[in-house]
Amino acid sequence: MSDTPFLSVRSLRKSYARNVVLHDVDLDFRPGRVYGLLGENGAGKSTLAKIVSGLIEADSGTVEVEGQARHFKAPKDALAQGISIITQEQTLALDRSAAENVFSGNLPQRAGFVKEKELRGEFARVAGKLGFSDIAAATVVKTLSIAKRQQVEIMRALARGSRLIIMDEPTAILSTVETQQLLQLIRRLADEGLVILLISHFLEDVLSVADDVVVLRDGAVTYFGPATGQTPRSLTEHMVGRVIDFEHQRPAPLSEHAPVRLRVEGLRRADGIGPVSLTIRAGEIVGMAGLIGSGRTEVARAIFGADPKVAGTVTVDDVEIAHASPRVSVRHGLGMVCENRKEQGLSLIHSIRDNDSIVVRDRFARFGFRTVRAEKAAVRAVVERTDVKCRSMEQPIWQLSGGNQQKVLFAKWMMAEPKVLIVDEPTRGVDVGAKAQIYDIIADLAAQGVAILIISSEIEEVMGLSHRLLVMRRGQLVREFAWGEASRAEVIAAAFGDYDNDGGSNG
Amino acid sequence: MAEHKGLLRQRSRDFGIVFAAVVLVVVLSLSTSTFLSVANMVNLLDQIIVVGILACAVTVPMIAGVFDLSMSAIAALSAIIAIHTINAFGLPAGLLASVGTGALLGLFNGVMVTYARVNSFIATLASSMVFVGLATVITDGQIVKSDDASLQLLSRPSGFLGITWGTYVFIAIAILTGILIAKTIYGRALYAVGGNAAAATLSGISVVRTHITAFMISGALSAVAGLVLASRALSAQPATGQGLEFTAIAAAVIGGVSLNGGAGAIWRSVLGVFLLQLIGNGFNLLGAPTIFQKVVQGALILFAVSLDQFLRARDT
């Protein structure tokens, strides 16, 4: 550990219109250390990362690399100083080989022709240094898993001679095992003298690897110091100025006479997932845990009719859904908050009002013509109820933060007044404050008699919210726990199952 | 964050096209004595009818995120079938046959794009070759003439200021498609599908049905454009209207209909048609060398699309 910081920022300021997103931020990042960068969405983490990596320019203040003030006008300026960023949206050329991606921009060449042999050698050298033995130089990136693609991005950062790597939510897309591997790698990189800036919503991940933690709230630093001594609870306090208790959450008691609303029997998909049978009663929240790739989302999509099933029945309030499609399912009172709001949940260029009222568009029309006044009133009510922070309900979705987008997605299905609501990863990429509000919305809906199936990779989340917790493994339901019956370790053990015996997860 | 900037950008996009049209009108009024004359106005309107109808037609599938490049092929084939039907069964049957053929050919496009999963650009490019080919087979490559002169009514002046009946048809189509897109739940489905097809599907909208009906509407309206063309010459041939769909799409894009789907409006397409036509009209009236007309129109299209991309650059 060296005493001279590799990177310092001084009095960094940035605002959009009248909105100040960074307030006189002063930070030092020293070689050989891992820094956790925490904060709610909109706290200024991404803005800070973007300034440091040259994607945007600060209004005032300086960025210093090894004591020299530098002005980054574009990412290449930051790269030249050894600063690279790995964002959530991966930036690889999917149709090209791993080696070409790693050395893109400085491929070994002679007279314009790539020296393939040297390229493979260089790739092997970088891969060996990082211990990535299982990616071949010639592998087309498209065929690699998300986790492996991330490794390619890390290799590229190193091949470019980076000395500071910013990772923006790298574990959000990884399974538990992959996350552990990545955290170990981060530690190793820091031990070799690199600076790692880890932006993450997963406080445990950050605490397990970071030397120091930076917490931002409303564009100002509320904590900058060693990670030791901090707990998820204390960090949350720095982030939101208040504490939300996830551990002592308990679902509302369920009446024994509550009727069964959703009944799934023998559901099977063409990809071998299933058979799955389950029932959910009115007001009941049933959680579904399992590794990424265990088939949770696939089962949910088949129940909703978004994907075809080859066998089995789905019954809502004793009415079997025949010729399933999302259109038919919606008519039978099914709803689904899907896992990726940007790709499949919302139309980003359209307004909150358009998105929220699209499922129930028939309700706001007479003889096929829109009745805008009723629609506005209904949307206004649901926007208030879900506490979406927006300028107006005519604001396009892309301008909203992740948490607010997720609330709009929930509002859209609340307007449909479903009998059964499937929610897939309801809090992914959502900050702590919005998370608590989403839990409240789910509990509220259940209290109104909606049967809820909730899928989540955050085990504490499903354990705390659900009356019953189902665990999936290899496309089948393998265990069921009542609330409070199982520990986190037991749930994880059930999800991994015979992991040690057959030497690989099913994801 | 960027809310104010976003709103300003939206507005500048909205008014930019209106502003450009107003400037052109003012310049042409001041620099020529003939521009504002009734005769020129009637002429101008009559010139935009066909491209105008096609621009309204293509706006429907474009908002739903798909293209129709087969519009002139549909116009030609349906006009040929119309004239054959007129010669055999009279005018009303012929008009019905024309619009029916257009809708049917649109249905074919729709099925290719949805069930057969062919990209709309390629599907309609290929189907336009099929349609023109069929037209050539039917006509043996010859011009087909109408026996019934009443078809010519569409291009005759009405009592009011000498505006042609075809102009009224265009105005009616612009109003009807405008209402369809902006005021009905079908219009909502178009926008939703164009904005995010996956999200629309999960919201219970049938993307297949929306796309097929959009193609049927653009097909039927293309047939009407074909009728207008046929009424001028009292005949039709496989090359009728050739290439006009590109002018129509260009006009829609100049007006601000998004190439990516989910955004646009009929008034934008109509304004785009006006703007393109004003340039042509201006060249004529000012006596400028018409060889440069295409250069200016092409440059305008490039400018409009580039501006669109620039203004839409998201700061997320």
PDB file of C-alpha atoms in Angstrom, chain A residues 75-252:
ATOM      1  CA  PRO A  75     -13.055   7.976 -22.412  1.00  0.00           C
ATOM      2  CA  LYS A  76      -9.830   7.628 -24.415  1.00  0.00           C
ATOM      3  CA  ASP A  77      -8.220  10.365 -22.318  1.00  0.00           C
ATOM      4  CA  ALA A  78      -9.021   8.432 -19.146  1.00  0.00           C
ATOM      5  CA  LEU A  79      -7.862   5.182 -20.720  1.00  0.00           C
ATOM      6  CA  ALA A  80      -4.553   6.810 -21.597  1.00  0.00           C
ATOM      7  CA  GLN A  81      -4.123   7.561 -17.899  1.00  0.00           C
ATOM      8  CA  GLY A  82      -4.881   3.958 -16.965  1.00  0.00           C
ATOM      9  CA  ILE A  83      -8.512   4.355 -15.935  1.00  0.00           C
ATOM     10  CA  SER A  84     -11.148   2.050 -17.370  1.00  0.00           C
ATOM     11  CA  ILE A  85     -14.755   1.313 -16.547  1.00  0.00           C
ATOM     12  CA  ILE A  86     -16.756  -1.907 -16.804  1.00  0.00           C
ATOM     13  CA  THR A  87     -20.412  -1.001 -16.937  1.00  0.00           C
ATOM     14  CA  GLN A  88     -23.565  -3.046 -16.462  1.00  0.00           C
ATOM     15  CA  GLU A  89     -24.200  -2.933 -20.160  1.00  0.00           C
ATOM     16  CA  GLN A  90     -21.322  -4.932 -21.506  1.00  0.00           C
ATOM     17  CA  THR A  91     -19.493  -3.360 -24.401  1.00  0.00           C
ATOM     18  CA  LEU A  92     -18.015  -6.326 -26.222  1.00  0.00           C
ATOM     19  CA  ALA A  93     -18.219  -7.095 -29.925  1.00  0.00           C
ATOM     20  CA  LEU A  94     -20.330 -10.224 -29.558  1.00  0.00           C
ATOM     21  CA  ASP A  95     -19.504 -11.725 -32.943  1.00  0.00           C
ATOM     22  CA  ARG A  96     -15.736 -11.431 -32.542  1.00  0.00           C
ATOM     23  CA  SER A  97     -13.360 -13.700 -30.647  1.00  0.00           C
ATOM     24  CA  ALA A  98     -12.364 -13.226 -27.028  1.00  0.00           C
ATOM     25  CA  ALA A  99      -8.798 -12.357 -28.034  1.00  0.00           C
ATOM     26  CA  GLU A 100      -9.885  -9.744 -30.572  1.00  0.00           C
ATOM     27  CA  ASN A 101     -12.056  -8.116 -27.926  1.00  0.00           C
ATOM     28  CA  VAL A 102      -9.334  -8.110 -25.300  1.00  0.00           C
ATOM     29  CA  PHE A 103      -6.858  -6.452 -27.652  1.00  0.00           C
ATOM     30  CA  SER A 104      -9.282  -4.377 -29.677  1.00  0.00           C
ATOM     31  CA  GLY A 105      -7.612  -1.102 -30.581  1.00  0.00           C
ATOM     32  CA  ASN A 106      -4.083  -2.490 -30.221  1.00  0.00           C
ATOM     33  CA  LEU A 107      -4.033  -5.794 -32.020  1.00  0.00           C
ATOM     34  CA  PRO A 108      -0.517  -7.019 -32.791  1.00  0.00           C
ATOM     35  CA  GLN A 109      -0.163  -6.422 -36.514  1.00  0.00           C
ATOM     36  CA  ARG A 110       2.162  -6.203 -39.467  1.00  0.00           C
ATOM     37  CA  ALA A 111       1.268  -4.110 -42.525  1.00  0.00           C
ATOM     38  CA  GLY A 112      -2.370  -4.069 -41.508  1.00  0.00           C
ATOM     39  CA  PHE A 113      -2.627  -7.819 -41.012  1.00  0.00           C
ATOM     40  CA  VAL A 114      -3.257  -9.214 -37.550  1.00  0.00           C
ATOM     41  CA  LYS A 115      -0.484 -11.426 -36.265  1.00  0.00           C
ATOM     42  CA  GLU A 116      -2.714 -14.242 -35.079  1.00  0.00           C
ATOM     43  CA  LYS A 117      -0.056 -16.263 -33.316  1.00  0.00           C
ATOM     44  CA  GLU A 118       1.201 -13.331 -31.303  1.00  0.00           C
ATOM     45  CA  LEU A 119      -2.403 -12.407 -30.480  1.00  0.00           C
ATOM     46  CA  ARG A 120      -3.041 -15.879 -29.080  1.00  0.00           C
ATOM     47  CA  GLY A 121       0.185 -15.734 -27.097  1.00  0.00           C
ATOM     48  CA  GLU A 122      -0.651 -12.358 -25.593  1.00  0.00           C
ATOM     49  CA  PHE A 123      -4.136 -13.577 -24.746  1.00  0.00           C
ATOM     50  CA  ALA A 124      -2.767 -16.672 -23.020  1.00  0.00           C
ATOM     51  CA  ARG A 125      -0.408 -14.464 -21.023  1.00  0.00           C
ATOM     52  CA  VAL A 126      -3.200 -12.187 -19.729  1.00  0.00           C
ATOM     53  CA  ALA A 127      -5.536 -15.129 -19.120  1.00  0.00           C
ATOM     54  CA  GLY A 128      -2.837 -17.008 -17.227  1.00  0.00           C
ATOM     55  CA  LYS A 129      -2.086 -14.011 -15.054  1.00  0.00           C
ATOM     56  CA  LEU A 130      -5.734 -13.834 -14.023  1.00  0.00           C
ATOM     57  CA  GLY A 131      -6.211 -17.573 -13.745  1.00  0.00           C
ATOM     58  CA  PHE A 132      -8.851 -17.685 -16.501  1.00  0.00           C
ATOM     59  CA  SER A 133      -7.879 -21.042 -17.926  1.00  0.00           C
ATOM     60  CA  ASP A 134     -11.200 -21.917 -19.496  1.00  0.00           C
ATOM     61  CA  ILE A 135     -11.605 -19.168 -22.108  1.00  0.00           C
ATOM     62  CA  ALA A 136      -9.951 -19.986 -25.433  1.00  0.00           C
ATOM     63  CA  ALA A 137      -8.586 -17.087 -27.481  1.00  0.00           C
ATOM     64  CA  ALA A 138     -10.680 -18.003 -30.513  1.00  0.00           C
ATOM     65  CA  THR A 139     -14.005 -18.411 -28.670  1.00  0.00           C
ATOM     66  CA  VAL A 140     -16.680 -16.159 -30.128  1.00  0.00           C
ATOM     67  CA  VAL A 141     -17.835 -13.914 -27.290  1.00  0.00           C
ATOM     68  CA  LYS A 142     -21.507 -14.503 -28.111  1.00  0.00           C
ATOM     69  CA  THR A 143     -21.171 -18.131 -27.039  1.00  0.00           C
ATOM     70  CA  LEU A 144     -19.802 -17.229 -23.597  1.00  0.00           C
ATOM     71  CA  SER A 145     -21.939 -16.915 -20.463  1.00  0.00           C
ATOM     72  CA  ILE A 146     -22.526 -13.484 -18.933  1.00  0.00           C
ATOM     73  CA  ALA A 147     -19.937 -14.202 -16.235  1.00  0.00           C
ATOM     74  CA  LYS A 148     -17.310 -15.253 -18.782  1.00  0.00           C
ATOM     75  CA  ARG A 149     -17.999 -12.152 -20.873  1.00  0.00           C
ATOM     76  CA  GLN A 150     -17.349 -10.089 -17.790  1.00  0.00           C
ATOM     77  CA  GLN A 151     -13.999 -11.851 -17.432  1.00  0.00           C
ATOM     78  CA  VAL A 152     -13.212 -10.878 -21.020  1.00  0.00           C
ATOM     79  CA  GLU A 153     -13.976  -7.255 -20.132  1.00  0.00           C
ATOM     80  CA  ILE A 154     -11.638  -7.453 -17.162  1.00  0.00           C
ATOM     81  CA  MET A 155      -8.921  -8.922 -19.385  1.00  0.00           C
ATOM     82  CA  ARG A 156      -9.420  -6.087 -21.828  1.00  0.00           C
ATOM     83  CA  ALA A 157      -9.026  -3.532 -19.036  1.00  0.00           C
ATOM     84  CA  LEU A 158      -5.757  -5.165 -17.996  1.00  0.00           C
ATOM     85  CA  ALA A 159      -4.491  -5.498 -21.565  1.00  0.00           C
ATOM     86  CA  ARG A 160      -4.944  -1.759 -21.926  1.00  0.00           C
ATOM     87  CA  GLY A 161      -2.642  -1.260 -18.974  1.00  0.00           C
ATOM     88  CA  SER A 162      -5.350  -0.016 -16.626  1.00  0.00           C
ATOM     89  CA  ARG A 163      -4.307   0.881 -13.122  1.00  0.00           C
ATOM     90  CA  LEU A 164      -7.758   1.783 -11.877  1.00  0.00           C
ATOM     91  CA  ILE A 165     -10.796  -0.254 -12.845  1.00  0.00           C
ATOM     92  CA  ILE A 166     -14.308   0.927 -12.083  1.00  0.00           C
ATOM     93  CA  MET A 167     -16.874  -1.871 -11.928  1.00  0.00           C
ATOM     94  CA  ASP A 168     -20.499  -0.761 -12.004  1.00  0.00           C
ATOM     95  CA  GLU A 169     -22.772  -3.375 -10.410  1.00  0.00           C
ATOM     96  CA  PRO A 170     -20.669  -6.299 -11.626  1.00  0.00           C
ATOM     97  CA  THR A 171     -22.382  -8.880  -9.416  1.00  0.00           C
ATOM     98  CA  ALA A 172     -25.960  -7.953 -10.281  1.00  0.00           C
ATOM     99  CA  ILE A 173     -25.928 -10.334 -13.223  1.00  0.00           C
ATOM    100  CA  LEU A 174     -24.001 -13.141 -11.521  1.00  0.00           C
ATOM    101  CA  SER A 175     -25.046 -16.206  -9.552  1.00  0.00           C
ATOM    102  CA  THR A 176     -23.818 -16.720  -5.999  1.00  0.00           C
ATOM    103  CA  VAL A 177     -20.838 -18.873  -6.992  1.00  0.00           C
ATOM    104  CA  GLU A 178     -19.821 -16.538  -9.807  1.00  0.00           C
ATOM    105  CA  THR A 179     -20.068 -13.592  -7.430  1.00  0.00           C
ATOM    106  CA  GLN A 180     -17.668 -15.246  -4.987  1.00  0.00           C
ATOM    107  CA  GLN A 181     -15.219 -15.899  -7.810  1.00  0.00           C
ATOM    108  CA  LEU A 182     -15.393 -12.301  -8.974  1.00  0.00           C
ATOM    109  CA  LEU A 183     -14.852 -10.936  -5.460  1.00  0.00           C
ATOM    110  CA  GLN A 184     -11.775 -13.142  -5.066  1.00  0.00           C
ATOM    111  CA  LEU A 185     -10.456 -11.855  -8.386  1.00  0.00           C
ATOM    112  CA  ILE A 186     -11.035  -8.252  -7.322  1.00  0.00           C
ATOM    113  CA  ARG A 187      -8.996  -8.912  -4.188  1.00  0.00           C
ATOM    114  CA  ARG A 188      -6.163 -10.424  -6.228  1.00  0.00           C
ATOM    115  CA  LEU A 189      -6.099  -7.499  -8.655  1.00  0.00           C
ATOM    116  CA  ALA A 190      -5.832  -5.050  -5.750  1.00  0.00           C
ATOM    117  CA  ASP A 191      -3.062  -7.084  -4.176  1.00  0.00           C
ATOM    118  CA  GLU A 192      -1.120  -6.627  -7.387  1.00  0.00           C
ATOM    119  CA  GLY A 193      -1.317  -2.860  -6.994  1.00  0.00           C
ATOM    120  CA  LEU A 194      -4.429  -1.924  -8.940  1.00  0.00           C
ATOM    121  CA  VAL A 195      -7.146   0.354  -7.627  1.00  0.00           C
ATOM    122  CA  ILE A 196     -10.624  -1.136  -7.840  1.00  0.00           C
ATOM    123  CA  LEU A 197     -13.702   1.040  -7.525  1.00  0.00           C
ATOM    124  CA  LEU A 198     -16.673  -1.236  -6.905  1.00  0.00           C
ATOM    125  CA  ILE A 199     -20.154   0.227  -7.313  1.00  0.00           C
ATOM    126  CA  SER A 200     -22.761  -2.119  -5.906  1.00  0.00           C
ATOM    127  CA  HIS A 201     -26.144  -2.377  -4.264  1.00  0.00           C
ATOM    128  CA  PHE A 202     -25.088  -5.592  -2.553  1.00  0.00           C
ATOM    129  CA  LEU A 203     -23.732  -4.354   0.746  1.00  0.00           C
ATOM    130  CA  GLU A 204     -22.448  -7.777   1.865  1.00  0.00           C
ATOM    131  CA  ASP A 205     -20.443  -8.152  -1.337  1.00  0.00           C
ATOM    132  CA  VAL A 206     -18.899  -4.749  -0.823  1.00  0.00           C
ATOM    133  CA  LEU A 207     -18.096  -5.372   2.836  1.00  0.00           C
ATOM    134  CA  SER A 208     -16.512  -8.730   2.074  1.00  0.00           C
ATOM    135  CA  VAL A 209     -13.965  -7.296  -0.332  1.00  0.00           C
ATOM    136  CA  ALA A 210     -13.559  -3.529   0.108  1.00  0.00           C
ATOM    137  CA  ASP A 211     -10.793  -1.889   2.120  1.00  0.00           C
ATOM    138  CA  ASP A 212     -12.534   1.470   2.143  1.00  0.00           C
ATOM    139  CA  VAL A 213     -16.076   2.591   1.539  1.00  0.00           C
ATOM    140  CA  VAL A 214     -17.371   5.800  -0.013  1.00  0.00           C
ATOM    141  CA  VAL A 215     -21.036   6.522   0.634  1.00  0.00           C
ATOM    142  CA  LEU A 216     -22.827   9.211  -1.349  1.00  0.00           C
ATOM    143  CA  ARG A 217     -26.178  10.721  -0.533  1.00  0.00           C
ATOM    144  CA  ASP A 218     -27.721  13.452  -2.706  1.00  0.00           C
ATOM    145  CA  GLY A 219     -24.374  14.154  -4.325  1.00  0.00           C
ATOM    146  CA  ALA A 220     -22.394  14.597  -1.118  1.00  0.00           C
ATOM    147  CA  VAL A 221     -20.045  12.199   0.668  1.00  0.00           C
ATOM    148  CA  THR A 222     -21.643  10.990   3.908  1.00  0.00           C
ATOM    149  CA  TYR A 223     -18.973   8.414   4.750  1.00  0.00           C
ATOM    150  CA  PHE A 224     -15.447   7.852   3.514  1.00  0.00           C
ATOM    151  CA  GLY A 225     -13.361   5.501   5.592  1.00  0.00           C
ATOM    152  CA  PRO A 226     -12.366   1.926   6.299  1.00  0.00           C
ATOM    153  CA  ALA A 227     -14.836  -0.857   5.638  1.00  0.00           C
ATOM    154  CA  THR A 228     -13.944  -2.630   8.855  1.00  0.00           C
ATOM    155  CA  GLY A 229     -16.397  -1.772  11.571  1.00  0.00           C
ATOM    156  CA  GLN A 230     -19.180  -1.060   9.083  1.00  0.00           C
ATOM    157  CA  THR A 231     -22.257  -3.278   8.796  1.00  0.00           C
ATOM    158  CA  PRO A 232     -24.988  -3.383   6.148  1.00  0.00           C
ATOM    159  CA  ARG A 233     -27.121  -1.553   8.672  1.00  0.00           C
ATOM    160  CA  SER A 234     -24.662   1.251   9.318  1.00  0.00           C
ATOM    161  CA  LEU A 235     -23.992   1.642   5.592  1.00  0.00           C
ATOM    162  CA  THR A 236     -27.721   1.855   4.914  1.00  0.00           C
ATOM    163  CA  GLU A 237     -27.928   4.565   7.507  1.00  0.00           C
ATOM    164  CA  HIS A 238     -25.229   6.548   5.689  1.00  0.00           C
ATOM    165  CA  MET A 239     -27.025   5.984   2.404  1.00  0.00           C
ATOM    166  CA  VAL A 240     -30.583   6.899   3.310  1.00  0.00           C
ATOM    167  CA  GLY A 241     -30.239   8.655   6.620  1.00  0.00           C
ATOM    168  CA  ARG A 242     -32.603   6.089   8.073  1.00  0.00           C
ATOM    169  CA  VAL A 243     -32.742   2.334   8.524  1.00  0.00           C
ATOM    170  CA  ILE A 244     -35.115  -0.128   6.958  1.00  0.00           C
ATOM    171  CA  ASP A 245     -35.385  -3.372   8.849  1.00  0.00           C
ATOM    172  CA  PHE A 246     -35.459  -6.264   6.413  1.00  0.00           C
ATOM    173  CA  GLU A 247     -34.746  -8.957   8.933  1.00  0.00           C
ATOM    174  CA  HIS A 248     -37.805  -8.647  11.079  1.00  0.00           C
ATOM    175  CA  GLN A 249     -40.235  -8.475   8.241  1.00  0.00           C
ATOM    176  CA  ARG A 250     -43.128 -10.894   8.496  1.00  0.00           C
ATOM    177  CA  PRO A 251     -46.001 -11.428   6.082  1.00  0.00           C
ATOM    178  CA  ALA A 252     -49.521 -10.649   7.301  1.00  0.00           C
TER     179      ALA A 252
END
